[in-house]
Amino acid sequence: MRLTLFSRLTIGYLAIFLIVAIASGNAVLQLRHFRELTESILNVDNRIIDQEKMLADLLLAQSRAVQKFAITRDETFYQQFLRFKSDFDAQLESAFALNDSAASPILKSIQQNFRRYDELVKAEGRLVRTNKPYPQAQVKQDKDVLVDSLLTSFEQLRLNQQQATHSKVTNLAAATDRAHEVSVTIAIACLLAIIGMSLLITKSITRPIGLLKNKTREIAEGNFDGKLQVTSPPEIGELAVAINLMCEKLHELDRMKADFFAAMSHELRTPLTSIKEGTGLLLDGVGGETSEKQRMLLGILAEESNRLISLVNSLLDYFKMEAGMMAYDFEISGVDPLIKRAIAEIIPLVEAKQIHLESTVAESLPAVRVDPERMLQVLRNLLANAVKFTPKGGHVRVTAKAANGKLEISVKDSGPGIPAESLVSIFEKFNQGSHQGPHARQGTGLGLAIAKSIVASHGGKIWAESQLGKGSTFIFVLPC
């Protein structure tokens, strides 16, 4: 089952929420533990220590009141003892109410010793009131022993609670350190998990979108072959299926167009050749004597026939190249003879326009692997364009040299130049750029596209450099 984009995003957000909830839960548990330790210190240990001090003070106050009563036999001091005893009992009950397991045994011992002390005081009080003789020294010693025992128990209680407090503070510090480590670990783990999950979800979305983008770029460049393999997410998978179907339709239309042009070109070439040959025979006087005006009209007809035949041949060549059916006959050869031949063929047009044509061919040019006829076709196209767009009295220069381990050939003219936005598009089929002037729309727009295909088949590269008003330079390089 392939998840939709909505499902992936929803699951991703829920997973991130779960991770954050786990981290928050851990923080809550740690805070609860800290609160429990803090409340235990404040509400138990500190209160027991405070009550221990109050119990000790009340015990000493009772002891002093009893001693005064025994000496003076004044009932007022005995009443003081009873009030202190009542307060002592209340404080002792409060200490028991805290339910501290460590303090309970000591508090029980204090309670038992205090009861014995209370019984001695009451017995002594009855003897004092009846004026009967009793062993005062022995009774006093017994009371002092119990008081000392009680004070010792208070001291032990205080030390125990201080030790418990110290232990809890130590545990609190250790728990803080552990909580810090756990929090940092969880935070890092959450961050890594969130980043990993985000990258995974993002990649599962951006990767198919990238494939769609690359495919649409190929379609824009005229490449309709190859199916787009995208199945997930389902929404993008459906879009990929639609694009594949569109490519099939475009490919079929492109094939039909190519077949149409090829068929029409082939069918046109035969009658055009007949017209050319017939016109040539008429100009040669085979059909009888022709007037000057007739010869002028026949010359125009012959020139236009040649242009139409050239157009048809260009169409056939391009569609052969586009279909991968162009045959090449490669051989190791120098390009100097090809350059001279191309220049010789265009000399009549150069002289007619009074253009200054020069060639600069470096000595000892390296031999390259070329198809001479096809490379001659490239040179003819570049020279024909240069002469066509160069005004009367201008100049054209052909240069050939070795550069960076490659053979570089350039054709430079003094024509009107090419706009920067057209320097790439002029190498596309049926594109003549934005030329201005009387030759702006002459030709098929296939010459440079054919030249580019031929140079690419030789493993080379071709491009143009130009500035408006300063002419143009067409350069191509071939591997040596």
Coordinates of C-alpha atoms in Angstrom, one line a residue:
M1 CA 0.0 0.0 0.0
R2 CA 1.5 3.3 -1.1
L3 CA 0.7 6.3 1.1
T4 CA -0.7 9.5 -0.3
L5 CA 1.0 12.8 0.3
F6 CA -1.6 13.7 2.9
S7 CA -1.1 10.4 4.7
R8 CA 2.7 10.8 4.7
L9 CA 2.5 14.3 6.1
T10 CA -0.1 13.3 8.7
I11 CA 2.0 10.3 9.9
G12 CA 5.1 12.5 9.9
Y13 CA 3.4 15.2 12.1
L14 CA 1.9 12.5 14.4
A15 CA 5.4 10.9 14.8
I16 CA 7.0 14.2 15.6
F17 CA 4.1 15.0 18.1
L18 CA 4.7 11.6 19.7
I19 CA 8.4 12.2 20.1
V20 CA 7.8 15.6 21.6
A21 CA 5.1 14.1 23.9
I22 CA 7.6 11.5 25.1
A23 CA 10.2 14.1 25.8
S24 CA 7.6 16.3 27.6
G25 CA 6.5 13.2 29.7
N26 CA 10.0 12.5 30.8
A27 CA 10.4 16.1 31.8
V28 CA 7.2 16.0 33.8
L29 CA 8.3 12.8 35.6
Q30 CA 11.6 14.4 36.5
L31 CA 9.9 17.5 37.8
R32 CA 7.6 15.4 39.9
H33 CA 10.5 13.5 41.4
F34 CA 12.2 16.8 42.2
R35 CA 9.0 18.1 43.8
E36 CA 8.6 15.0 46.0
L37 CA 12.2 15.3 47.3
T38 CA 11.9 19.0 47.9
E39 CA 8.5 18.6 49.7
S40 CA 10.0 15.8 51.9
I41 CA 12.8 18.0 52.9
L42 CA 10.6 21.0 53.6
N43 CA 7.5 19.3 55.1
V44 CA 9.1 16.4 57.0
D45 CA 12.8 16.7 57.7
N46 CA 12.9 20.4 58.5
R47 CA 9.7 20.3 60.6
I48 CA 11.0 17.3 62.6
I49 CA 14.2 19.2 63.3
D50 CA 12.1 22.2 64.4
Q51 CA 9.9 20.1 66.6
E52 CA 13.0 18.4 68.1
K53 CA 14.3 21.8 69.2
M54 CA 10.9 22.7 70.7
L55 CA 10.5 19.3 72.5
A56 CA 14.0 19.7 74.0
D57 CA 13.2 23.2 75.2
L58 CA 9.8 22.1 76.6
L59 CA 11.5 19.1 78.4
L60 CA 14.1 21.4 80.0
A61 CA 11.3 23.9 81.0
Q62 CA 9.4 21.0 82.6
S63 CA 12.5 19.9 84.5
R64 CA 13.1 23.4 85.8
A65 CA 9.5 23.7 86.9
V66 CA 9.6 20.3 88.7
Q67 CA 12.8 21.2 90.5
K68 CA 11.3 24.5 91.7
F69 CA 8.1 22.8 92.8
A70 CA 10.2 20.2 94.8
I71 CA 12.2 22.9 96.5
T72 CA 9.5 25.5 97.2
R73 CA 6.5 23.2 97.3
D74 CA 4.7 26.0 95.4
E75 CA 1.7 24.6 93.4
T76 CA 2.2 27.3 90.7
F77 CA 5.4 25.6 89.5
Y78 CA 3.5 22.3 89.2
Q79 CA 0.9 24.0 87.1
Q80 CA 3.7 25.4 84.8
F81 CA 4.9 21.8 84.5
L82 CA 1.4 20.6 83.4
R83 CA 1.2 23.4 80.8
F84 CA 4.7 22.5 79.4
K85 CA 3.7 18.8 79.5
S86 CA 0.5 19.6 77.5
D87 CA 2.6 21.5 74.9
F88 CA 5.2 18.7 74.8
D89 CA 2.5 16.1 74.2
A90 CA 1.0 18.2 71.4
Q91 CA 4.4 18.6 69.7
L92 CA 5.2 14.9 70.0
E93 CA 1.8 14.0 68.4
S94 CA 2.6 16.5 65.5
A95 CA 6.0 14.7 65.0
F96 CA 4.2 11.3 64.9
A97 CA 1.7 12.7 62.4
L98 CA 4.5 13.3 59.8
N99 CA 4.8 9.5 59.4
D100 CA 8.6 9.6 58.9
S101 CA 9.8 6.0 58.9
A102 CA 13.3 7.0 60.0
A103 CA 12.1 9.2 62.9
S104 CA 9.3 6.9 64.2
P105 CA 11.5 4.5 66.3
I106 CA 13.2 7.4 68.1
L107 CA 9.9 9.2 68.7
K108 CA 8.4 6.0 70.2
S109 CA 11.5 5.7 72.5
I110 CA 11.0 9.4 73.5
Q111 CA 7.3 8.8 74.2
Q112 CA 8.1 5.8 76.5
N113 CA 10.8 7.6 78.4
F114 CA 8.7 10.7 78.8
R115 CA 5.8 8.6 80.3
R116 CA 8.2 7.2 82.9
Y117 CA 9.4 10.7 83.6
D118 CA 5.8 12.0 83.9
E119 CA 5.0 9.1 86.3
L120 CA 8.0 10.0 88.5
V121 CA 7.0 13.7 88.6
K122 CA 3.4 12.8 89.5
A123 CA 4.5 10.4 92.3
E124 CA 6.8 13.0 93.7
G125 CA 4.0 15.6 93.5
R126 CA 1.8 13.4 95.7
L127 CA 4.6 12.9 98.3
V128 CA 5.3 16.6 98.4
R129 CA 1.6 17.5 98.9
T130 CA 1.3 15.0 101.8
N131 CA 4.5 16.2 103.4
K132 CA 5.7 12.7 103.7
P133 CA 9.4 12.1 103.6
Y134 CA 10.9 10.4 100.4
P135 CA 14.4 9.9 99.0
Q136 CA 14.7 13.2 97.1
A137 CA 18.2 12.6 95.9
Q138 CA 17.3 9.2 94.4
V139 CA 14.2 10.7 92.7
K140 CA 16.1 13.6 91.4
Q141 CA 18.8 11.2 90.0
D142 CA 16.1 9.1 88.3
K143 CA 14.5 12.1 86.7
D144 CA 17.9 13.4 85.6
V145 CA 18.7 10.1 84.0
L146 CA 15.4 10.1 82.1
V147 CA 15.9 13.8 81.0
D148 CA 19.4 13.0 79.8
S149 CA 18.1 10.0 77.9
L150 CA 15.4 12.1 76.3
L151 CA 17.9 14.8 75.4
T152 CA 20.2 12.1 73.9
S153 CA 17.2 10.9 71.9
F154 CA 16.5 14.4 70.7
E155 CA 20.1 14.8 69.6
Q156 CA 19.9 11.5 67.8
L157 CA 16.7 12.5 66.1
R158 CA 18.2 15.8 65.0
L159 CA 21.3 14.1 63.6
N160 CA 19.2 11.4 61.8
Q161 CA 17.1 14.1 60.2
Q162 CA 20.1 16.2 59.2
Q163 CA 21.6 13.1 57.7
A164 CA 18.4 12.2 55.9
T165 CA 18.2 15.8 54.6
H166 CA 21.8 15.6 53.3
S167 CA 21.1 12.3 51.7
K168 CA 18.0 13.7 49.9
V169 CA 19.8 16.8 48.8
T170 CA 22.6 14.5 47.4
N171 CA 19.9 12.4 45.7
L172 CA 18.3 15.6 44.3
A173 CA 21.7 16.8 42.9
A174 CA 22.3 13.3 41.4
A175 CA 18.7 13.3 40.0
T176 CA 19.3 16.7 38.5
D177 CA 22.5 15.5 36.8
R178 CA 20.7 12.4 35.5
A179 CA 17.7 14.5 34.4
H180 CA 20.1 16.8 32.5
E181 CA 21.8 13.9 30.8
V182 CA 18.5 12.2 30.0
S183 CA 17.0 15.5 28.7
V184 CA 20.0 16.2 26.5
T185 CA 20.0 12.7 25.2
I186 CA 16.3 12.8 24.5
A187 CA 16.6 16.2 23.0
I188 CA 19.3 15.1 20.6
A189 CA 17.5 11.9 19.8
C190 CA 14.3 13.8 19.1
L191 CA 16.1 16.3 17.0
L192 CA 17.8 13.6 15.0
A193 CA 14.6 11.7 14.6
I194 CA 12.7 14.8 13.5
I195 CA 15.4 15.7 11.0
G196 CA 15.6 12.1 9.7
M197 CA 11.9 11.8 9.4
S198 CA 11.6 15.2 7.7
L199 CA 14.3 14.4 5.3
L200 CA 12.7 11.0 4.5
I201 CA 9.3 12.5 3.9
T202 CA 10.8 15.4 2.0
K203 CA 12.9 13.1 -0.2
S204 CA 9.9 10.9 -0.9
I205 CA 8.1 13.9 -2.2
T206 CA 10.9 15.9 -3.9
R207 CA 12.5 13.0 -5.7
P208 CA 9.5 12.1 -7.8
I209 CA 8.9 15.8 -8.4
G210 CA 12.5 16.1 -9.5
L211 CA 12.0 13.3 -12.0
L212 CA 8.9 15.0 -13.3
K213 CA 10.8 18.3 -13.7
N214 CA 13.6 16.5 -15.6
K215 CA 11.1 14.8 -17.8
T216 CA 9.3 18.0 -18.6
R217 CA 12.7 19.6 -19.5
E218 CA 13.3 16.7 -21.9
I219 CA 9.9 17.1 -23.4
A220 CA 10.6 20.8 -23.9
E221 CA 13.9 19.9 -25.7
G222 CA 11.9 17.5 -28.0
N223 CA 12.9 14.2 -26.4
F224 CA 9.7 12.1 -26.0
D225 CA 11.4 8.8 -25.5
G226 CA 11.7 6.9 -22.2
K227 CA 8.9 6.3 -19.7
L228 CA 8.8 8.0 -16.4
Q229 CA 8.9 5.4 -13.6
V230 CA 7.1 7.0 -10.6
T231 CA 4.6 5.0 -8.6
S232 CA 4.7 6.7 -5.2
P233 CA 3.1 8.9 -3.9
P234 CA -0.1 7.9 -5.8
E235 CA -1.0 11.5 -6.7
I236 CA 2.4 12.0 -8.4
G237 CA 2.2 8.5 -9.8
E238 CA -1.0 9.4 -11.6
L239 CA 0.6 12.6 -12.9
A240 CA 3.6 10.5 -14.2
V241 CA 1.1 8.2 -16.0
A242 CA -0.5 11.2 -17.6
I243 CA 2.9 12.6 -18.7
N244 CA 3.9 9.2 -20.2
L245 CA 0.7 9.1 -22.2
M246 CA 1.3 12.7 -23.3
C247 CA 4.9 11.7 -24.4
E248 CA 3.5 8.8 -26.4
K249 CA 1.0 11.1 -28.2
L250 CA 3.8 13.7 -28.8
H251 CA 6.2 11.1 -30.1
E252 CA 3.5 9.8 -32.5
L253 CA 2.8 13.3 -33.7
D254 CA 6.5 14.0 -34.1
R255 CA 7.0 10.8 -36.1
M256 CA 4.0 11.7 -38.3
K257 CA 5.4 15.2 -38.9
A258 CA 8.8 13.8 -39.7
D259 CA 7.3 11.2 -42.1
F260 CA 5.2 13.9 -43.7
F261 CA 8.2 16.2 -44.3
A262 CA 10.4 13.4 -45.5
A263 CA 7.7 12.2 -47.9
M264 CA 6.9 15.7 -49.2
S265 CA 10.6 16.5 -49.5
H266 CA 11.3 13.3 -51.5
E267 CA 8.2 13.9 -53.7
L268 CA 9.2 17.5 -54.3
R269 CA 12.9 16.8 -55.2
T270 CA 12.0 14.8 -58.4
P271 CA 9.9 17.5 -60.1
L272 CA 12.2 20.3 -58.9
T273 CA 15.1 18.5 -60.5
S274 CA 13.2 18.2 -63.7
I275 CA 12.3 21.9 -63.6
K276 CA 16.0 22.7 -63.0
E277 CA 17.2 20.5 -65.8
G278 CA 14.5 21.8 -68.2
T279 CA 15.4 25.4 -67.4
G280 CA 19.1 24.6 -68.0
L281 CA 18.2 23.1 -71.4
L282 CA 16.2 26.2 -72.4
L283 CA 19.1 28.5 -71.3
D284 CA 21.4 26.4 -73.5
G285 CA 19.1 27.0 -76.5
V286 CA 17.9 23.4 -76.9
G287 CA 14.3 24.5 -77.3
G288 CA 15.2 27.3 -79.8
E289 CA 16.4 30.8 -79.7
T290 CA 15.4 32.8 -76.5
S291 CA 15.2 36.5 -76.1
E292 CA 17.1 38.5 -73.5
K293 CA 14.0 38.9 -71.4
Q294 CA 13.2 35.2 -71.6
R295 CA 16.8 34.3 -70.5
M296 CA 16.5 36.7 -67.6
L297 CA 13.2 35.0 -66.5
L298 CA 14.7 31.5 -67.0
G299 CA 17.8 32.6 -64.9
I300 CA 15.4 33.6 -62.1
L301 CA 13.6 30.3 -62.4
A302 CA 16.8 28.3 -62.3
E303 CA 18.0 30.2 -59.2
E304 CA 14.8 29.6 -57.3
S305 CA 14.8 26.0 -58.4
N306 CA 18.3 25.6 -56.9
R307 CA 17.1 27.3 -53.7
L308 CA 14.1 25.0 -53.4
I309 CA 16.3 21.9 -54.1
S310 CA 18.7 23.1 -51.4
L311 CA 15.8 23.5 -49.0
V312 CA 14.5 20.0 -49.7
N313 CA 18.0 18.5 -49.3
S314 CA 18.3 20.3 -46.0
L315 CA 15.0 18.9 -44.8
L316 CA 15.9 15.4 -45.8
D317 CA 19.4 15.7 -44.1
Y318 CA 17.9 17.0 -40.9
F319 CA 15.2 14.4 -40.6
K320 CA 17.8 11.7 -41.3
M321 CA 19.9 13.0 -38.5
E322 CA 16.9 13.3 -36.2
A323 CA 15.9 9.7 -36.9
G324 CA 19.5 8.5 -36.4
M325 CA 19.7 7.3 -40.0
M326 CA 22.5 9.6 -41.2
A327 CA 25.4 7.6 -42.4
Y328 CA 29.0 8.8 -41.8
D329 CA 32.1 7.7 -43.5
F330 CA 34.9 8.7 -41.1
E331 CA 38.6 8.8 -42.0
I332 CA 41.7 10.5 -40.6
S333 CA 42.2 13.6 -42.6
G334 CA 43.3 17.2 -42.5
V335 CA 40.8 20.0 -42.7
D336 CA 42.9 22.4 -44.7
P337 CA 41.8 21.0 -48.1
L338 CA 38.2 21.2 -46.9
I339 CA 38.5 24.8 -45.9
K340 CA 40.0 25.7 -49.3
R341 CA 37.3 23.9 -51.2
A342 CA 34.5 25.6 -49.2
I343 CA 36.1 29.0 -49.9
A344 CA 36.5 28.2 -53.6
E345 CA 32.9 27.3 -53.9
I346 CA 31.7 30.6 -52.4
I347 CA 34.1 32.9 -54.2
P348 CA 31.6 34.0 -56.9
L349 CA 29.1 35.2 -54.3
V350 CA 32.0 36.9 -52.3
E351 CA 33.1 38.8 -55.5
A352 CA 29.6 39.8 -56.3
K353 CA 29.2 41.5 -52.9
Q354 CA 32.7 42.8 -53.0
I355 CA 33.4 41.2 -49.6
H356 CA 37.0 40.7 -48.4
L357 CA 37.5 37.0 -47.6
E358 CA 40.6 35.8 -45.9
S359 CA 41.7 32.6 -44.3
T360 CA 44.2 32.0 -41.5
V361 CA 45.1 28.4 -41.3
A362 CA 47.9 27.5 -38.9
E363 CA 50.8 25.4 -40.2
S364 CA 51.0 21.7 -39.3
L365 CA 47.3 21.4 -38.2
P366 CA 46.7 18.0 -36.6
A367 CA 44.8 15.4 -38.6
V368 CA 41.3 14.6 -37.2
R369 CA 38.8 11.8 -37.6
V370 CA 36.1 13.3 -39.9
D371 CA 33.6 12.5 -42.6
P372 CA 35.0 14.9 -45.3
E373 CA 31.7 15.5 -47.1
R374 CA 29.7 16.2 -43.9
M375 CA 32.4 18.5 -42.5
L376 CA 32.5 20.3 -45.8
Q377 CA 28.7 20.7 -45.4
V378 CA 29.3 22.4 -42.0
L379 CA 31.9 24.8 -43.5
R380 CA 29.6 25.6 -46.4
N381 CA 26.7 26.4 -44.1
L382 CA 28.9 28.7 -41.9
L383 CA 30.5 30.5 -44.8
A384 CA 27.2 30.9 -46.6
N385 CA 25.6 32.4 -43.5
A386 CA 28.6 34.7 -43.0
V387 CA 28.6 36.0 -46.6
K388 CA 24.8 36.3 -46.6
F389 CA 24.6 38.5 -43.5
T390 CA 27.8 40.5 -44.3
P391 CA 26.9 43.8 -46.1
K392 CA 28.5 44.8 -49.3
G393 CA 32.2 45.7 -48.9
G394 CA 32.4 43.9 -45.5
H395 CA 34.9 41.2 -44.6
V396 CA 34.8 37.5 -43.6
R397 CA 37.6 35.6 -41.9
V398 CA 38.1 31.8 -41.6
T399 CA 40.6 30.7 -38.9
A400 CA 41.8 27.2 -38.1
K401 CA 44.3 26.4 -35.3
A402 CA 45.1 23.9 -32.6
A403 CA 44.0 24.9 -29.1
N404 CA 44.0 22.9 -25.8
G405 CA 44.5 19.6 -27.6
K406 CA 41.6 20.2 -30.0
L407 CA 41.2 21.6 -33.5
E408 CA 39.4 24.9 -33.5
I409 CA 37.8 26.4 -36.6
S410 CA 36.0 29.7 -36.6
V411 CA 34.2 31.9 -39.2
K412 CA 33.9 35.6 -38.4
D413 CA 31.8 38.2 -40.3
S414 CA 31.2 41.9 -40.1
G415 CA 27.4 41.6 -40.3
P416 CA 24.8 43.2 -38.0
G417 CA 25.4 40.7 -35.2
I418 CA 23.0 38.4 -33.2
P419 CA 21.2 39.4 -30.0
A420 CA 22.5 37.7 -26.9
E421 CA 19.1 35.9 -26.3
S422 CA 19.4 34.2 -29.7
L423 CA 22.9 32.9 -29.5
V424 CA 21.7 29.5 -28.3
S425 CA 18.3 29.2 -30.0
I426 CA 19.7 29.8 -33.5
F427 CA 21.1 26.2 -33.4
E428 CA 17.5 24.9 -33.0
K429 CA 15.6 23.7 -36.0
F430 CA 13.5 26.2 -38.0
N431 CA 15.0 29.0 -35.8
Q432 CA 16.6 31.9 -37.5
G433 CA 17.1 34.1 -34.4
S434 CA 16.4 37.8 -34.5
H435 CA 18.4 38.9 -37.5
Q436 CA 17.7 42.3 -39.0
G437 CA 18.1 43.2 -42.6
P438 CA 17.2 42.0 -46.1
H439 CA 18.3 38.4 -45.4
A440 CA 16.5 38.1 -42.0
R441 CA 14.0 35.4 -43.1
Q442 CA 15.8 33.8 -46.0
G443 CA 16.5 30.0 -45.8
T444 CA 14.9 27.2 -43.8
G445 CA 16.5 27.7 -40.4
L446 CA 18.0 24.2 -40.6
G447 CA 21.6 25.0 -41.6
L448 CA 22.9 25.6 -38.1
A449 CA 20.8 22.8 -36.6
I450 CA 22.4 20.4 -39.2
A451 CA 25.9 21.8 -38.5
K452 CA 25.4 21.3 -34.8
S453 CA 24.3 17.7 -35.3
I454 CA 27.2 16.9 -37.6
V455 CA 29.8 18.5 -35.2
A456 CA 28.2 16.6 -32.3
S457 CA 28.4 13.3 -34.2
H458 CA 32.2 14.0 -34.6
G459 CA 32.5 14.4 -30.8
G460 CA 32.9 18.2 -31.0
K461 CA 31.0 21.3 -30.0
I462 CA 29.8 24.4 -31.8
W463 CA 28.7 27.8 -30.5
A464 CA 28.4 31.5 -31.5
E465 CA 29.8 34.7 -30.1
S466 CA 28.4 38.1 -31.2
Q467 CA 27.6 41.7 -30.3
L468 CA 25.0 43.7 -32.1
G469 CA 26.6 46.0 -34.7
K470 CA 30.0 44.2 -34.4
G471 CA 29.5 41.0 -36.4
S472 CA 29.4 37.4 -35.4
T473 CA 31.8 34.5 -34.9
F474 CA 30.8 30.9 -35.2
I475 CA 33.3 28.5 -33.6
F476 CA 33.5 24.7 -33.5
V477 CA 36.1 22.4 -32.1
L478 CA 36.9 18.8 -33.0
P479 CA 38.9 16.3 -30.9
C480 CA 42.3 15.5 -32.3

